XYZ file of C-alpha atoms in Angstrom:
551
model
C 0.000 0.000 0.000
C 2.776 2.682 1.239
C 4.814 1.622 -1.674
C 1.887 1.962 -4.388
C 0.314 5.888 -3.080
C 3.775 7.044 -2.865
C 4.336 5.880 -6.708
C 2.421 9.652 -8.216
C 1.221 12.700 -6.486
C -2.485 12.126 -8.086
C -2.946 8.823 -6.897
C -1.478 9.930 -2.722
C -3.700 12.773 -3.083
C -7.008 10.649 -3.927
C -6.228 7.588 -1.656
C -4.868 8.968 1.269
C -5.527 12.564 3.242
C -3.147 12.142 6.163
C -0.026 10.107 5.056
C 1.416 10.564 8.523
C -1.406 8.456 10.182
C -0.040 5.875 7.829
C 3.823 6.497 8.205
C 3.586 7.583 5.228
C 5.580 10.476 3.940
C 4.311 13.295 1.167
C 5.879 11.752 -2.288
C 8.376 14.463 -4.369
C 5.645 15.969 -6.966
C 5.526 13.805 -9.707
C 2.340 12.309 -12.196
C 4.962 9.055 -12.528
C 6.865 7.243 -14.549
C 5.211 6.452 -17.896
C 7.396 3.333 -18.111
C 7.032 3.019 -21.681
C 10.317 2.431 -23.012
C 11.751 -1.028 -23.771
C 13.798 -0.279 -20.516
C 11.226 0.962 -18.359
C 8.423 -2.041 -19.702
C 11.336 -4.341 -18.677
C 12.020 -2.284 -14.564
C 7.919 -2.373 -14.575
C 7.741 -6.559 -15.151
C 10.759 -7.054 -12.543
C 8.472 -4.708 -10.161
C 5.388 -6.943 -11.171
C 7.312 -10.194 -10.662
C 9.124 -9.173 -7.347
C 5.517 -8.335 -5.421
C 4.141 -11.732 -7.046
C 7.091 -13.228 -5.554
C 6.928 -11.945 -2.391
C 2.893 -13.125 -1.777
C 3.921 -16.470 -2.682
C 6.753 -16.287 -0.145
C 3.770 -15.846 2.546
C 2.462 -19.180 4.148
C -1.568 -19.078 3.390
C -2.363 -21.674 6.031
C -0.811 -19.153 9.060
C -3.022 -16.153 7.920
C -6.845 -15.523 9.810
C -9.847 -15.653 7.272
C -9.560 -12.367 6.458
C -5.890 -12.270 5.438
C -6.828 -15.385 3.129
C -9.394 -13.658 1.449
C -6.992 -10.635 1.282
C -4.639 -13.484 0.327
C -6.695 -14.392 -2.488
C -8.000 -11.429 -3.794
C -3.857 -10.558 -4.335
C -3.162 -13.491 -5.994
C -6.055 -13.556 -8.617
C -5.240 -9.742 -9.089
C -1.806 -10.739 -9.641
C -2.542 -13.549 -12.095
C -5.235 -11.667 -14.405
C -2.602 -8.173 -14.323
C 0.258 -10.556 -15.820
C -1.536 -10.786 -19.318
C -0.913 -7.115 -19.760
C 2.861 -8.440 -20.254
C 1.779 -10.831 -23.002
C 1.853 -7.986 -25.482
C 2.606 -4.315 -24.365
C 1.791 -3.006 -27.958
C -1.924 -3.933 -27.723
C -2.249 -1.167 -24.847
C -3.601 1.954 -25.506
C -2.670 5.274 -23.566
C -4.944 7.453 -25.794
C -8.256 5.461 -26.283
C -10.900 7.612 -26.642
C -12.973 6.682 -23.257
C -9.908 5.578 -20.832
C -7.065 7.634 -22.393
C -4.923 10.117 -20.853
C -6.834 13.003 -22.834
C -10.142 11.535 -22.081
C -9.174 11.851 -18.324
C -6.905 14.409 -17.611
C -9.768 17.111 -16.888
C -11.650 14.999 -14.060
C -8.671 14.001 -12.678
C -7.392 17.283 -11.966
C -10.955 19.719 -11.322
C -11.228 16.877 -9.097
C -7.976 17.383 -7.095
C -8.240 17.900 -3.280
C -7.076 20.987 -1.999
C -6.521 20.771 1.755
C -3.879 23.407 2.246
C -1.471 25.338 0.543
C 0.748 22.533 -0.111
C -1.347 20.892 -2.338
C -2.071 24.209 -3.878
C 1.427 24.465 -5.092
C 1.569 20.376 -6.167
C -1.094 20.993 -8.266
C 0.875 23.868 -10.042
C 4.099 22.037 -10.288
C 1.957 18.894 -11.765
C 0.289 20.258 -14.824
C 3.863 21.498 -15.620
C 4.861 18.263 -15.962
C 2.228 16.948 -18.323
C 3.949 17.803 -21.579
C 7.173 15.742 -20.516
C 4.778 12.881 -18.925
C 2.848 12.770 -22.324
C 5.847 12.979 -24.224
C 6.779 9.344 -23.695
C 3.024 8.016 -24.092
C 3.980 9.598 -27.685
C 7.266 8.153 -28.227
C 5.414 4.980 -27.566
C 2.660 5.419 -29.896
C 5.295 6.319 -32.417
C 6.969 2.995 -31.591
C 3.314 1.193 -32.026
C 2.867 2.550 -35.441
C 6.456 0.700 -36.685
C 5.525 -2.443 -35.361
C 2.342 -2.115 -36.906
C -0.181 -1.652 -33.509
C -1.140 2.136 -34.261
C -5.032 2.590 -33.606
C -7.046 2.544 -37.090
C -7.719 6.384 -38.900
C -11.389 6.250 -37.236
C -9.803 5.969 -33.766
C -7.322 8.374 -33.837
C -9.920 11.150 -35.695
C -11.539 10.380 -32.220
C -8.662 11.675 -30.576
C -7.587 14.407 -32.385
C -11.176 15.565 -32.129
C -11.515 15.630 -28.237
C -7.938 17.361 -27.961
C -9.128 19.914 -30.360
C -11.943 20.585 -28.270
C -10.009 20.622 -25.318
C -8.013 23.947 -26.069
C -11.125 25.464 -27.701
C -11.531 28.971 -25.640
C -7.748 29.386 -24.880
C -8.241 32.648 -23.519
C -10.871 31.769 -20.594
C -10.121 27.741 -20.591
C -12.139 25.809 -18.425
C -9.140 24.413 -16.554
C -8.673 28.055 -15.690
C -12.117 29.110 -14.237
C -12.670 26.218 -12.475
C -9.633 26.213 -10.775
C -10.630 29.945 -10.014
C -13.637 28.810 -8.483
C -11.480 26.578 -6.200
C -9.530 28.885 -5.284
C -12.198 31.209 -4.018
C -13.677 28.246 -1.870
C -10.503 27.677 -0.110
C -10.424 29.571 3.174
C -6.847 29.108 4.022
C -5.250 31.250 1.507
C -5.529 34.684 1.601
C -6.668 37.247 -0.874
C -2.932 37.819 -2.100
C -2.087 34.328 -2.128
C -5.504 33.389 -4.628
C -4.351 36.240 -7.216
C -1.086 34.526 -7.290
C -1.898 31.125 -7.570
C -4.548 31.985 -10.214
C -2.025 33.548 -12.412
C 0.487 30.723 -11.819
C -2.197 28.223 -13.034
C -3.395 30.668 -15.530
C 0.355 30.229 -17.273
C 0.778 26.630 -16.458
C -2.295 26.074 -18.683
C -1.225 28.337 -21.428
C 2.403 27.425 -21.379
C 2.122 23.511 -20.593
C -1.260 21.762 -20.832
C -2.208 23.222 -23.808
C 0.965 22.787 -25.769
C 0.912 19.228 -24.417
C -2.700 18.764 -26.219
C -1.480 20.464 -29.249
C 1.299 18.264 -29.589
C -1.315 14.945 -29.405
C -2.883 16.477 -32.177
C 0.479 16.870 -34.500
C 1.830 13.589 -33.527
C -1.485 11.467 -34.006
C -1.751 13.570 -37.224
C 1.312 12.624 -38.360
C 0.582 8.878 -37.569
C -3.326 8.528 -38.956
C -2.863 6.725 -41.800
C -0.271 4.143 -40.761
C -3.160 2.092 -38.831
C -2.657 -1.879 -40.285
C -6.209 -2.495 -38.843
C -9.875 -1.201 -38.796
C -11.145 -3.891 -36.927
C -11.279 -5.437 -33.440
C -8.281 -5.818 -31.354
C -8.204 -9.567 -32.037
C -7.518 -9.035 -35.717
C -3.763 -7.841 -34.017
C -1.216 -10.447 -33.296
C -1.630 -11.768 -30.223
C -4.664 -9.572 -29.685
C -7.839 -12.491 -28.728
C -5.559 -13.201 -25.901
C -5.252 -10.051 -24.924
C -8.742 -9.403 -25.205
C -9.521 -12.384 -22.837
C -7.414 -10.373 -20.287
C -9.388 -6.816 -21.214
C -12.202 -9.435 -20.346
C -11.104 -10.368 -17.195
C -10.020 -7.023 -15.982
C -12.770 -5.186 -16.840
C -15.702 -8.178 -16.306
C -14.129 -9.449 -13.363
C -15.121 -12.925 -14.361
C -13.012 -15.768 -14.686
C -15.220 -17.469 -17.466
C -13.529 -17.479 -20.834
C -14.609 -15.045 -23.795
C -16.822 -18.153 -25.535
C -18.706 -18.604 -22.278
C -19.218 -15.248 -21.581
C -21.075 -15.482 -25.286
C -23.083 -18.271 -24.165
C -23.885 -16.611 -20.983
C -24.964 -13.212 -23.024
C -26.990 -14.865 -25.949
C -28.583 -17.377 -23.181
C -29.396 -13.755 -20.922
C -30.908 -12.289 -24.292
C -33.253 -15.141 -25.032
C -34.332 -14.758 -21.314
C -34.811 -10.588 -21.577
C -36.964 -11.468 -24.643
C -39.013 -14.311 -23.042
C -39.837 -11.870 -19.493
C -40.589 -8.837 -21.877
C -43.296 -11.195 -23.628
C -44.462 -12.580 -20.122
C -44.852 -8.621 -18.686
C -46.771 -7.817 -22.185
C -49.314 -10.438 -22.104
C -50.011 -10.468 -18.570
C -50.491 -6.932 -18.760
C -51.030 -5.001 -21.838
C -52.279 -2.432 -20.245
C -48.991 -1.617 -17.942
C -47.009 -2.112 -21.265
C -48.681 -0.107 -23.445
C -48.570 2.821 -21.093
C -45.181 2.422 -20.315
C -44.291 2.526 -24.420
C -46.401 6.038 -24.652
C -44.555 7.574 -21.581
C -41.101 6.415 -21.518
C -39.506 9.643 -21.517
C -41.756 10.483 -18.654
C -41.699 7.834 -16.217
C -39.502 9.761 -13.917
C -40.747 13.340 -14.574
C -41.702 13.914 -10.524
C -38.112 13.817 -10.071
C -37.312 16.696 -12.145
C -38.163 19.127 -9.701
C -35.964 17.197 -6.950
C -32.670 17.614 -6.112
C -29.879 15.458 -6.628
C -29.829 14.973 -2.191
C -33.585 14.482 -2.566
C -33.338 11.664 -4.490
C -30.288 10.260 -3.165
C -32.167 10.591 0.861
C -35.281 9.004 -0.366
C -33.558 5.946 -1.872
C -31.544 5.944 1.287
C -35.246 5.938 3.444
C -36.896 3.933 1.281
C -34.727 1.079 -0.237
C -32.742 0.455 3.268
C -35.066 -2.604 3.934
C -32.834 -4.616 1.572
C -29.412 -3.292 2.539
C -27.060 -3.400 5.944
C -27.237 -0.702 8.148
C -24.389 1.780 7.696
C -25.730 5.254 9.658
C -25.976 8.569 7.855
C -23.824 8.428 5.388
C -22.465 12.020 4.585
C -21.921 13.288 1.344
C -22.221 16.004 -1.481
C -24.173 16.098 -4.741
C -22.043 19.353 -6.362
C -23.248 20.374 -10.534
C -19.813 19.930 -12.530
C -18.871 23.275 -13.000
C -20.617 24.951 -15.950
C -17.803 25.338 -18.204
C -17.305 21.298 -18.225
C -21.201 20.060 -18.999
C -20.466 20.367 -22.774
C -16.823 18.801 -22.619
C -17.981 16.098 -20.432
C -21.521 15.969 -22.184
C -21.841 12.433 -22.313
C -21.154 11.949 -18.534
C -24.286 12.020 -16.214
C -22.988 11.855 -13.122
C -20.004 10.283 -11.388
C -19.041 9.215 -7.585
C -15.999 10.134 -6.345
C -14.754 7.841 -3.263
C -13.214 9.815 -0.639
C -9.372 8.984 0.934
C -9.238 6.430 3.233
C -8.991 8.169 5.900
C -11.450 10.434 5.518
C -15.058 8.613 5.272
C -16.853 11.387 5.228
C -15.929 13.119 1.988
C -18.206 11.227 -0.488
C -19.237 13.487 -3.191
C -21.139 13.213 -6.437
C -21.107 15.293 -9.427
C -24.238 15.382 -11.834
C -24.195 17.242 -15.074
C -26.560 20.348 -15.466
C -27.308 19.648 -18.531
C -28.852 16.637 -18.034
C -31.225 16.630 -14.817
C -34.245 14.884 -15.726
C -35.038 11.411 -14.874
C -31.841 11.103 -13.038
C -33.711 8.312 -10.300
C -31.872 5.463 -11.633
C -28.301 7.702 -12.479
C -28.178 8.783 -8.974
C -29.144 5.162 -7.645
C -26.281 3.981 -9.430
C -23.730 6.426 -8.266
C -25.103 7.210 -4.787
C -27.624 4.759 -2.775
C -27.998 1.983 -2.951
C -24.912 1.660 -5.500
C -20.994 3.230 -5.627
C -21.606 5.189 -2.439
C -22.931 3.156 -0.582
C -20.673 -0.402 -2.041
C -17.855 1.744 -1.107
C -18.921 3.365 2.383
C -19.995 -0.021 4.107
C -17.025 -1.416 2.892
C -14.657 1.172 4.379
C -16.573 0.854 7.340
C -15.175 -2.850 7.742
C -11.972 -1.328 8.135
C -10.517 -3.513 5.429
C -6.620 -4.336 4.676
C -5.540 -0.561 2.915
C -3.930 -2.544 0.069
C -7.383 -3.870 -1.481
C -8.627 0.018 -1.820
C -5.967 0.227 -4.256
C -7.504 -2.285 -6.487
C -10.254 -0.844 -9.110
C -12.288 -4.470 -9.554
C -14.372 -2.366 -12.000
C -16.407 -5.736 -12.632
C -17.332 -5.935 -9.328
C -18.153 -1.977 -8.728
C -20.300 -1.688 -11.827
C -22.053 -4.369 -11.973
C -23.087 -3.593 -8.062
C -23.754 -0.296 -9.499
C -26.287 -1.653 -11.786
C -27.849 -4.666 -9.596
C -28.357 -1.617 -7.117
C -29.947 0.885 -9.582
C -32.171 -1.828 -10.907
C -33.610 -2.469 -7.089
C -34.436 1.117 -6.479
C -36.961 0.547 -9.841
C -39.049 -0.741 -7.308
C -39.124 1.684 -4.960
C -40.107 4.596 -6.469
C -43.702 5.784 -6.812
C -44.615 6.011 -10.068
C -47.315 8.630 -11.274
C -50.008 5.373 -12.400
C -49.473 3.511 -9.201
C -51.271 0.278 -10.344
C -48.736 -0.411 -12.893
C -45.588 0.370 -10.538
C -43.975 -3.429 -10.637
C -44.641 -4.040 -14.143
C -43.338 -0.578 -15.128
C -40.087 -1.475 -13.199
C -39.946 -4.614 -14.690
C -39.750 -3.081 -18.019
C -37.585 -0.333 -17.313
C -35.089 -2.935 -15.952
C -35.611 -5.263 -19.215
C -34.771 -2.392 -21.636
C -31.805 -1.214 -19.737
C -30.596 -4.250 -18.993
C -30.883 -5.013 -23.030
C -29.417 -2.058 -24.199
C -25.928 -2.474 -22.135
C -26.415 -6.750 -22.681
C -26.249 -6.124 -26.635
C -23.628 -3.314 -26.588
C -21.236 -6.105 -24.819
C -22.379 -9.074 -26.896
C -21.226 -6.871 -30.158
C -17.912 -5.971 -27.885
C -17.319 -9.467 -27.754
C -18.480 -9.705 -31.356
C -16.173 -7.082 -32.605
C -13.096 -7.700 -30.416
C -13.025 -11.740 -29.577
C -14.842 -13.203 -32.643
C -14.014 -10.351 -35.441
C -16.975 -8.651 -36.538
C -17.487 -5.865 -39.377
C -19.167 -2.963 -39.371
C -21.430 -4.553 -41.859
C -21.880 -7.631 -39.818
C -22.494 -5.418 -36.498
C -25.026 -3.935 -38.057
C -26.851 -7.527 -39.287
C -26.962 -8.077 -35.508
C -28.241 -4.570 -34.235
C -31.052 -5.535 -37.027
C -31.556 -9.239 -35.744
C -32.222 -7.482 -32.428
C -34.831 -5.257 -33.752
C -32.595 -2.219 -33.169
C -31.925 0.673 -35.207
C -28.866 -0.040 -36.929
C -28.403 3.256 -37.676
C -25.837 4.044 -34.734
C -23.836 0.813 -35.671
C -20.559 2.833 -37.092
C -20.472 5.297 -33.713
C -20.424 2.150 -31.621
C -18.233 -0.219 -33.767
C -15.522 2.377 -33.650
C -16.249 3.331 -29.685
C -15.293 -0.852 -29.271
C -12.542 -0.452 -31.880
C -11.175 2.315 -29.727
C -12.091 0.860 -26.016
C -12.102 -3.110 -26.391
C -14.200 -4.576 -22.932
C -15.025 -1.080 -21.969
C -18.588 -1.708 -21.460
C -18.059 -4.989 -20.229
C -17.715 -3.538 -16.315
C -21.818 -3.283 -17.033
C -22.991 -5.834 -19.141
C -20.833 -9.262 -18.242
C -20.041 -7.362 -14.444
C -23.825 -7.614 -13.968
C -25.004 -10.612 -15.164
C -21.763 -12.424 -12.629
C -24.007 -11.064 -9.796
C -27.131 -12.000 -10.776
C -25.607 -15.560 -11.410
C -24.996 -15.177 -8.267
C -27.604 -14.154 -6.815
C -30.044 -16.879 -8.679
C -27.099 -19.414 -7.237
C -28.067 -18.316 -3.735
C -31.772 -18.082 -4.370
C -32.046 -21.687 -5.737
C -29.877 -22.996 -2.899
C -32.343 -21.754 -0.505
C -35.483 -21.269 -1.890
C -37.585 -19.543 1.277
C -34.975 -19.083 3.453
C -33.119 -16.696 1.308
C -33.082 -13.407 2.436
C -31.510 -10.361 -0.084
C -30.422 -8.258 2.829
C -28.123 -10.901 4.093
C -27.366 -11.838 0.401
C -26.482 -8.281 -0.067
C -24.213 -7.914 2.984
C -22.046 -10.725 2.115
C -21.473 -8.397 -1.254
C -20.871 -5.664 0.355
C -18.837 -6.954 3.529
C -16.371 -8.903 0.944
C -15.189 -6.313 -0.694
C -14.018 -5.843 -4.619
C -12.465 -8.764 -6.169
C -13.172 -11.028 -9.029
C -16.438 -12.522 -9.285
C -15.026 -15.967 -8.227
C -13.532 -15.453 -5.037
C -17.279 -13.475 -4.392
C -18.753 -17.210 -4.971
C -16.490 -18.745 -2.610
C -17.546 -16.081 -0.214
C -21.400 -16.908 -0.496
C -20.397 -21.111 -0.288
C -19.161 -20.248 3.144
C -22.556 -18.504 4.107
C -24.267 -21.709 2.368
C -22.795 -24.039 4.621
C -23.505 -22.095 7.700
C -27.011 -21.240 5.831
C -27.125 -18.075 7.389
C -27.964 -16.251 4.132
């Protein structure tokens, strides 16, 4: 843990508030070491391999239950992280939803500012960002002679969001908002805000916007010397390393061809329980066809705390009790809703050591029907998956861990619950119009990972993407945005889609185990009080319960 939030100044400043409490010493400024160079690829595996070596040095059978599971959850993290070694080419820096471009403004109008100090880190960091991108460059330069360099659709992608990145030079978002910050923060004075503004003023002139200006010259340079418009497995080497996109991302440790039995079997359901909801109630479906847009209109004159302490009130019957859990629902400043226009809202964990900080951000510009966006993000979803687990007082090494498979597909088994607890404006149709709303979400994220898989595991085309967007009964009309979003992002959706349906296969495990005896709140507390990991150390969790039958 010390050893890991000690490695960058973003990653100590968003997992830990007090390093002292932790022996822990401030890190020298730094955003890292890009470790992209033959050399540095080669210091980063010898890194890898020394931890791995040092877990297995550890005796399993002398640790408590907890430090196996710990125990565990490090050595299946371990084993999945290795396949990034298999082929370093195949990884992408600059991909157009996790790339360093795509990021870099969250992760910094995010920043915690808790005294001057961090103030000045912040200053000293986003001087660093043309150097730190620098070698990301080198090695996409490196990509494109071995032949790995993303395909001309991709990399218009990127050169688009840079260009819109240093639109409005003059009064640059990454300058008011900071402003904004600055006049929240009541430990500087007056003097000491005018100067810091001006110093970020010219670090963003002078160093992040050069930085983004030389992203667009160097991927102009390389767009054209692409070998392949297709999925990643149409690369050397690239199904396997798909299978480990799979795995990081899905958090399942079923391979890619029974992940595509799972989905297609999960379709066929989806369409059988939409047939059983319209014929055993036409009238429920029928309404909920003519006012889809409108199902969750009452909430548009709510606030984002509104809805987020109503779910908390009403939907706590099927959770553990964790207290008031505090938190703030903040707008993203204005100047970011159109650059971060496709975000709705996001949850931002606090530092360990300081519980209380949750906060999510919603965007202005898109504040109606938010009941099931802020269920996801808030309660009974990411807030509240990552405040009851905090309050276990787990091992600081497994906050490190993202488990993304895990988080989301919480996330979405949460937000699907709370369907049921709202109080929908025709209150005779209420479970059937929850049922429905849960089918067509649930179908819209299932398909968008089935073509994934399609695209990047089993080689699709565009035209043969769109024959199965048709097949569906979907407009295939939006089949070249999304082919080249999965081009660009291999697995990214798969956090939702495959990280969901691992839960419910769960869940239906445990059900059919116990038939009455189940209960969801104690189902849902062995979740929650295991923590992140893949989805088949969570199993092994639940056979424990089984045996005691306490679920």
């Amino acid at each position: 843990f010390k050893d890991a939030v000690t490695e960058d100044t973003m990653t100590y400043n968003y997992s830990i508030k007090n390093g002292a409490d932790y022996g822990i010493e401030e890190p020298e400024v730094t955003l890292g070491d890009p470790g992209m160079t033959e050399e540095g690829i080669k210091e980063d595996k010898a890194e890898f391999d020394k931890w791995v070596d040092e877990l297995e040095k550890i005796d399993r059978a002398c640790l408590t239950e907890d430090q196996k599971l710990t125990y565990d959850v490090l050595d299946e993290y371990f084993d999945v992280a290795a396949g990034v070694y298999d082929n370093v080419y195949l990884y992408e820096p600059f991909s157009p939803m996790r790339g360093l471009q795509a990021n870099i403004a969250s992760m910094f109008t995010d920043y915690r500012f808790d005294d001057k100090g961090d103030v000045e880190r912040y200053i000293e960091l986003l001087g660093q960002i043309p150097e730190y991108f620098q070698e990301y460059l080198d090695f996409e330069k490196e990509k494109s002679e071995k032949g790995y360099f993303m395909s001309d659709e991709v990399c218009q992608k990127v050169i688009n969001q840079c260009q819109t990145f240093i639109e409005n030079k003059d009064d640059h978002f990454m300058v008011t908002v900071f402003n904004d910050n600055m006049d929240r923060l009541d430990f500087l004075s007056d003097e000491e805000k005018t100067e810091f503004k001006e110093q970020n003023k010219e670090a963003v002139q002078n160093s992040l916007i050069p930085a983004f200006e030389n992203i667009i010259t160097v991927f102009t340079d390389l767009k054209g010397t692409g070998k392949n418009r297709m999925g990643i497995c149409n690369y050397e080497g690239g199904k396997e390393y798909y299978e480990y996109l799979l795995k990081t991302y899905a958090g399942t440790s079923k391979s890619a061809d029974e992940v595509i039995d799972m989905l297609d079997n999960e379709l066929k359901n989806l369409m059988t329980d939409i047939y059983q909801v319209y014929f055993m109630n036409k009238d429920a479906y029928e309404y909920f066809a003519s006012n889809y847009d409108d199902i969750f209109a009452a909430t548009n004159e709510m606030s984002a705390s509104d809805m987020i302490d109503r779910m908390m009130e009403d939907a706590s019957e099927n959770y553990p009790d964790i207290g008031t859990i505090h938190y703030q629902a903040e707008p993203l400043d204005k100047s970011l809703e159109t650059i971060m226009d496709d975000v709705l809202a996001y949850y931002m964990a606090p530092a360990i050591d300081d519980p209380d900080n949750n906060l999510i951000r919603y965007n202005g510009m898109h504040t109606d029907g938010m009941w099931t966006t802020l269920a996801h993000e808030g309660y009974p979803g990411h807030m509240l998956q990552n405040a009851y687990y905090m309050s276990t007082d787990p091992e600081p090494v497994r906050t490190l861990m993202s488990f993304l498979g895990y988080k989301e597909g919480w996330a979405m088994y949460a937000c699907y619950d709370s369907l049921y607890y709202y109080q929908y404006e025709e209150e005779s149709y209420g479970d059937a119009i929850a049922d429905l709303y849960k089918l067509n979400d649930e179908m819209s994220y299932l398909i968008m990972g089935r073509i994934d898989l399609g695209v990047n595991y089993e080689g699709w085309s565009l035209d043969e993407t769109k024959q199965y967007l048709t097949e569906q009964g979907m407009d295939a009309g939006s089949a070249d945005e999304l082919y080249y979003t999965l081009v660009g992002d291999p697995a990214v959706y798969q956090s939702y889609s495959t990280g969901y349906y691992e839960l419910k296969e769960l869940r239906d495990y445990a059900e059919e185990k116990l038939g009455d005896a189940f209960d969801v709140k104690e189902f849902n507390t062995i979740i929650l009080e295991t923590g992140p990991c893949q989805y088949d150390i969570l199993k092994k969790q639940i056979d424990k319960k089984l045996q005691g039958n306490v679920i």
